[in-house]
Short mmCIF file of C-alpha atoms in Angstrom, two decimals:
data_model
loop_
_atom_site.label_atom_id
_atom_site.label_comp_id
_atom_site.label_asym_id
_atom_site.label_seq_id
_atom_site.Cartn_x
_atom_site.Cartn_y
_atom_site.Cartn_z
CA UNK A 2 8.53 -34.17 -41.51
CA UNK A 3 6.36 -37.34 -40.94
CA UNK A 4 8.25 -40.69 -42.51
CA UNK A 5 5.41 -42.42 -43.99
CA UNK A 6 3.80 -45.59 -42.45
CA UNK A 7 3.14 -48.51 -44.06
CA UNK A 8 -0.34 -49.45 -44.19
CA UNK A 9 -1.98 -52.73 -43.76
CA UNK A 10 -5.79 -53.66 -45.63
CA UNK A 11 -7.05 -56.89 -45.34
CA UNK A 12 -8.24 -58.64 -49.04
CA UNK A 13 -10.63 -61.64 -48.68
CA UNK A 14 -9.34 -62.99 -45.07
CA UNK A 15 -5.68 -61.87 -46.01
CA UNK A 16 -3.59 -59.08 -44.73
CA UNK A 17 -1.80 -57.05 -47.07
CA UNK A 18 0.79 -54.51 -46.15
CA UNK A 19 1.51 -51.54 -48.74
CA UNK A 20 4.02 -49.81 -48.91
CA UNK A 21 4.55 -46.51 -50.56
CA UNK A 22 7.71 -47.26 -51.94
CA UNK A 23 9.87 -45.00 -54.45
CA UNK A 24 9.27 -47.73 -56.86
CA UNK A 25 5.44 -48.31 -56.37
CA UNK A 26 5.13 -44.38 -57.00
CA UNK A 27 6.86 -44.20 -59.78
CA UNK A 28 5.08 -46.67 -61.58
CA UNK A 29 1.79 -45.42 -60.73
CA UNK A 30 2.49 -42.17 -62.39
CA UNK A 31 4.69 -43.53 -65.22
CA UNK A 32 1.93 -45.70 -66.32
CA UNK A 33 -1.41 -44.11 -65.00
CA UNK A 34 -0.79 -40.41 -63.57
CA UNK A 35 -1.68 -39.59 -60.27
CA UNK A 36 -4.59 -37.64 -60.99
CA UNK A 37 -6.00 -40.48 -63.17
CA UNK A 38 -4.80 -42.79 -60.21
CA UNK A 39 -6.99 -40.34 -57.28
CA UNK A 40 -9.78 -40.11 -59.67
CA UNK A 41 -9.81 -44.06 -59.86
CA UNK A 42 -9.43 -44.30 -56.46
CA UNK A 43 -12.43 -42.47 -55.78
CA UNK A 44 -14.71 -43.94 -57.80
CA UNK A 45 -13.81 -46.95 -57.04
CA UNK A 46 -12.82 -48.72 -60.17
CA UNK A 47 -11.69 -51.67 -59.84
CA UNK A 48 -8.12 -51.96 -61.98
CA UNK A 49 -7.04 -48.39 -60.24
CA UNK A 50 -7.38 -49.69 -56.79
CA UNK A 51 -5.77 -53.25 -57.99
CA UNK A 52 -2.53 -51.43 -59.45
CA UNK A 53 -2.02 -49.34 -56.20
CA UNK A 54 -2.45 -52.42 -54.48
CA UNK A 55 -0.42 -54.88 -56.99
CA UNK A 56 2.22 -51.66 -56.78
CA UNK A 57 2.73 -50.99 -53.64
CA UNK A 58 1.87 -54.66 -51.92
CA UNK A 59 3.48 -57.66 -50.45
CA UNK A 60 1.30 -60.51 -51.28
CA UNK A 61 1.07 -61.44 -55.31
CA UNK A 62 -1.88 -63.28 -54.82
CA UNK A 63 -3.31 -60.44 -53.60
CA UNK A 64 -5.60 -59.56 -57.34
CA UNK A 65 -7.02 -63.19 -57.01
CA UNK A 66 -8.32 -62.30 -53.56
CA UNK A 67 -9.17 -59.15 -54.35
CA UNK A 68 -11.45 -60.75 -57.37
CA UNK A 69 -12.74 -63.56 -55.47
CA UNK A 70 -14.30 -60.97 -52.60
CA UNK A 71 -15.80 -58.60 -55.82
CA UNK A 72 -17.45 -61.70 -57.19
CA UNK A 73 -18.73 -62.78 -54.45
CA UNK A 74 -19.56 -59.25 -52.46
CA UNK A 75 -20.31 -57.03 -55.39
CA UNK A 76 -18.04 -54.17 -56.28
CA UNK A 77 -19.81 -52.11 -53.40
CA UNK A 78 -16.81 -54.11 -51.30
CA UNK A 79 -14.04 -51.92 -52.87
CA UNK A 80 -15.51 -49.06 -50.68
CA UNK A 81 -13.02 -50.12 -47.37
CA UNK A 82 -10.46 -49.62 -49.67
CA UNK A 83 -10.74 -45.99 -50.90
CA UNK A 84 -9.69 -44.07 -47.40
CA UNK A 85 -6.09 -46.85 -46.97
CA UNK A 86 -5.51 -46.37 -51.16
CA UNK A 87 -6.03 -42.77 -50.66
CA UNK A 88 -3.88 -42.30 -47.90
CA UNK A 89 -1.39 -44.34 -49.69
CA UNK A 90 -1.14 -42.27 -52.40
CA UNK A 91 -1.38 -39.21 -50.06
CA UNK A 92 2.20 -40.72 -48.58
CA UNK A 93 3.77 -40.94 -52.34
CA UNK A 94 3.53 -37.89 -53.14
CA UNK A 95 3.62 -35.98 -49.43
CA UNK A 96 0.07 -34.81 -49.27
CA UNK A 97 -0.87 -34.46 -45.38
CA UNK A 98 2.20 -33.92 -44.29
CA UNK A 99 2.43 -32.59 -40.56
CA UNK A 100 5.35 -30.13 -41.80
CA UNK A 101 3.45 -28.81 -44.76
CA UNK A 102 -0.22 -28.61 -42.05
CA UNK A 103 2.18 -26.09 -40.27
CA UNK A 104 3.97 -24.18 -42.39
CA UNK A 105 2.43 -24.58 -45.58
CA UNK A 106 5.50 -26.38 -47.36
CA UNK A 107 5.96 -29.57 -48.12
CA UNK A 108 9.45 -30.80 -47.47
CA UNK A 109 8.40 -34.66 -50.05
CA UNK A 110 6.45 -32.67 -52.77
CA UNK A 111 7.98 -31.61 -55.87
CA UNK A 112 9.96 -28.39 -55.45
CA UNK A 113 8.49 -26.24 -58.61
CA UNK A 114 4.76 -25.87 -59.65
CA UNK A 115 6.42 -26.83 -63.14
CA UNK A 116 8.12 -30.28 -61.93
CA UNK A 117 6.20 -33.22 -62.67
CA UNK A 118 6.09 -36.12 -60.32
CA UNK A 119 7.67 -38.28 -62.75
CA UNK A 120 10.99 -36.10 -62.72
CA UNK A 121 10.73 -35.22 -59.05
CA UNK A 122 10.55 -39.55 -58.68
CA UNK A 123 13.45 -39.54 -60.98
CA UNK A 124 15.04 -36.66 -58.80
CA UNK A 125 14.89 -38.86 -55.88
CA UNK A 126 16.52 -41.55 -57.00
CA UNK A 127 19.36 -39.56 -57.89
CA UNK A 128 19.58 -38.52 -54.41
CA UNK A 129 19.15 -41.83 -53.08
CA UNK A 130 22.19 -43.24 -55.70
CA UNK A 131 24.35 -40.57 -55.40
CA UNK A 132 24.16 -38.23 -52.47
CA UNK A 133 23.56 -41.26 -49.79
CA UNK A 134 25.15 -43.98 -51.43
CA UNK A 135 22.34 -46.17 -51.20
CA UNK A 136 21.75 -49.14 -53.95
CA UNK A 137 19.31 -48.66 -56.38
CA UNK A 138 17.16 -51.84 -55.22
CA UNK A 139 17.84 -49.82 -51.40
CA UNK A 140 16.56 -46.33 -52.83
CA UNK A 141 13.67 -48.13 -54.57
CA UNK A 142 12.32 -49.94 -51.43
CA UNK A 143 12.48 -46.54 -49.78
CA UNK A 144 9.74 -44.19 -49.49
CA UNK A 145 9.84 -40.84 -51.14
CA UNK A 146 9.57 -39.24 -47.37
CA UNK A 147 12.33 -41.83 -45.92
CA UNK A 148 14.80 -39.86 -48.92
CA UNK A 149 14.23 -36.71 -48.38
CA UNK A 150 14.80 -37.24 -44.53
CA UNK A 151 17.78 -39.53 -45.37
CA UNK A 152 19.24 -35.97 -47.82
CA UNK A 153 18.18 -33.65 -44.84
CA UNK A 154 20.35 -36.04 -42.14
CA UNK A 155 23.33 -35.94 -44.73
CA UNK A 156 23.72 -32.56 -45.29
CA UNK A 157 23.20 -31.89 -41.46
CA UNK A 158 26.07 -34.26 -40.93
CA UNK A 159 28.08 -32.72 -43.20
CA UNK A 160 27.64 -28.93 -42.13
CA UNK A 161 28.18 -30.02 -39.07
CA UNK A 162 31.62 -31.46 -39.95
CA UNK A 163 32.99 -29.69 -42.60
CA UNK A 164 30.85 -26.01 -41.33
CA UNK A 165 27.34 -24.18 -42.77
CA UNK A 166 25.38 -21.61 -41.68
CA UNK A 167 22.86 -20.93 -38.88
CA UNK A 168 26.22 -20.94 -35.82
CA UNK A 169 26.94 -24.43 -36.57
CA UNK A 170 30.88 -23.87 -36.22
CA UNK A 171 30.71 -24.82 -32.54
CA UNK A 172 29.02 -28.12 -33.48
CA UNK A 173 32.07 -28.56 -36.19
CA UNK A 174 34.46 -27.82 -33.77
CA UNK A 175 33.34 -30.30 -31.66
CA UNK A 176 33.63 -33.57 -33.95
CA UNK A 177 37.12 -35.62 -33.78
CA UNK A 178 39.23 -34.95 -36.75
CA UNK A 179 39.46 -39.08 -37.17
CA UNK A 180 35.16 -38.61 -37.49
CA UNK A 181 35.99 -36.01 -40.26
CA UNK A 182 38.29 -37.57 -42.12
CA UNK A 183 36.13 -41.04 -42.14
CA UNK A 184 33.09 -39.07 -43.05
CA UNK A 185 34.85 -37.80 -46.30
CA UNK A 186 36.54 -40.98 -47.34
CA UNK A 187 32.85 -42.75 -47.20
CA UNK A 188 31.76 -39.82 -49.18
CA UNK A 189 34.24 -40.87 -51.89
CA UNK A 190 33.42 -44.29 -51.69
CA UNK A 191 30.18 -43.85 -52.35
CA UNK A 192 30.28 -41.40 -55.61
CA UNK A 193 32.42 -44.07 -57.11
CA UNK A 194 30.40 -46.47 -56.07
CA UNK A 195 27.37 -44.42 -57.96
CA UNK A 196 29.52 -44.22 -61.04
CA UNK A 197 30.42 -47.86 -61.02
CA UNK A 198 26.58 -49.10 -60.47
#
């Protein structure tokens, strides 16, 4: 799987960096949808493209620049921004993924035809809190792609140590007992740390 990349437009003279971060995604479909949010995107209207960009952003001044160079361009201006927002959105949800171009999965989409982005978001963040241990302001700044990698490492980690399938009891074998025993206290630490938070 490809982590995503953050990508960098340029509104008015100033650079902006998006990010497509857990947070910024699920936003975008809490309040608009990502259909409505693709569609928007697409035809260029102008508060669509502003809320991917106010979402997923660094700069807050960003909307003022963004309305200074319509005013002064014409909406036709918004047109550099459709292929970035796209892409950006492409990277929320795991749409393009080199993984999924191959074998026709995708490791950062939802997992059921019936799961809505909004509870695979939620899903995420569950993973994020409680299966790494991250913070929630930690699992928020991270991409969708960045967590499911982050889930895949763990439970590699932890087949590896504690055995699996696929012949990993060599690998197991292999890995100090002081490694092992380290590995499981953190594991504690951090589910009480998820229960505390």
């Amino acid at each position: 799987m490809r982590l995503a990349n953050e990508i960098t437009i340029t509104v008015d003279g100033v650079a902006v960096t998006l990010r497509p971060t857990l947070r910024a995604a699920y936003r975008l479909e809490e309040t608009y949808g990502f259909k409505a949010i693709l569609t928007g995107i697409t035809e260029g209207q102008i508060v669509t493209m502003a809320a991917v960009i106010r979402e997923a952003g660094d700069y807050p001044a960003a909307m003022l620049n963004l309305l200074t160079m319509i005013e002064r361009d014409g909406s036709e201006a918004l047109d550099i921004f459709k292929l970035p927002l796209l892409n950006l959105v492409g990277e929320m949800i795991g749409v393009g993924d080199e993984e999924e171009k191959l074998t026709g999965k995708s490791a950062t989409v939802a997992d059921s035809s019936t799961e809505s982005f909004g509870t695979y978001f939620e899903r995420l963040f569950s993973i994020g809190t409680g299966w790494l241990g991250w913070t929630p302001a930690d699992t928020w700044r991270a991409t969708p792609a960045e967590i499911v990698a982050a889930q895949k490492g763990r439970v590699d980690m932890l087949r590896a140590i504690f055995g699996g399938k696929d012949g990993e009891e060599e690998a197991r074998k292999k890995i100090p007992l002081s490694t092992k025993v380290s590995v499981a206290m953190e594991s504690l630490r951090a589910r009480f740390k998820a229960k505390e938070a």
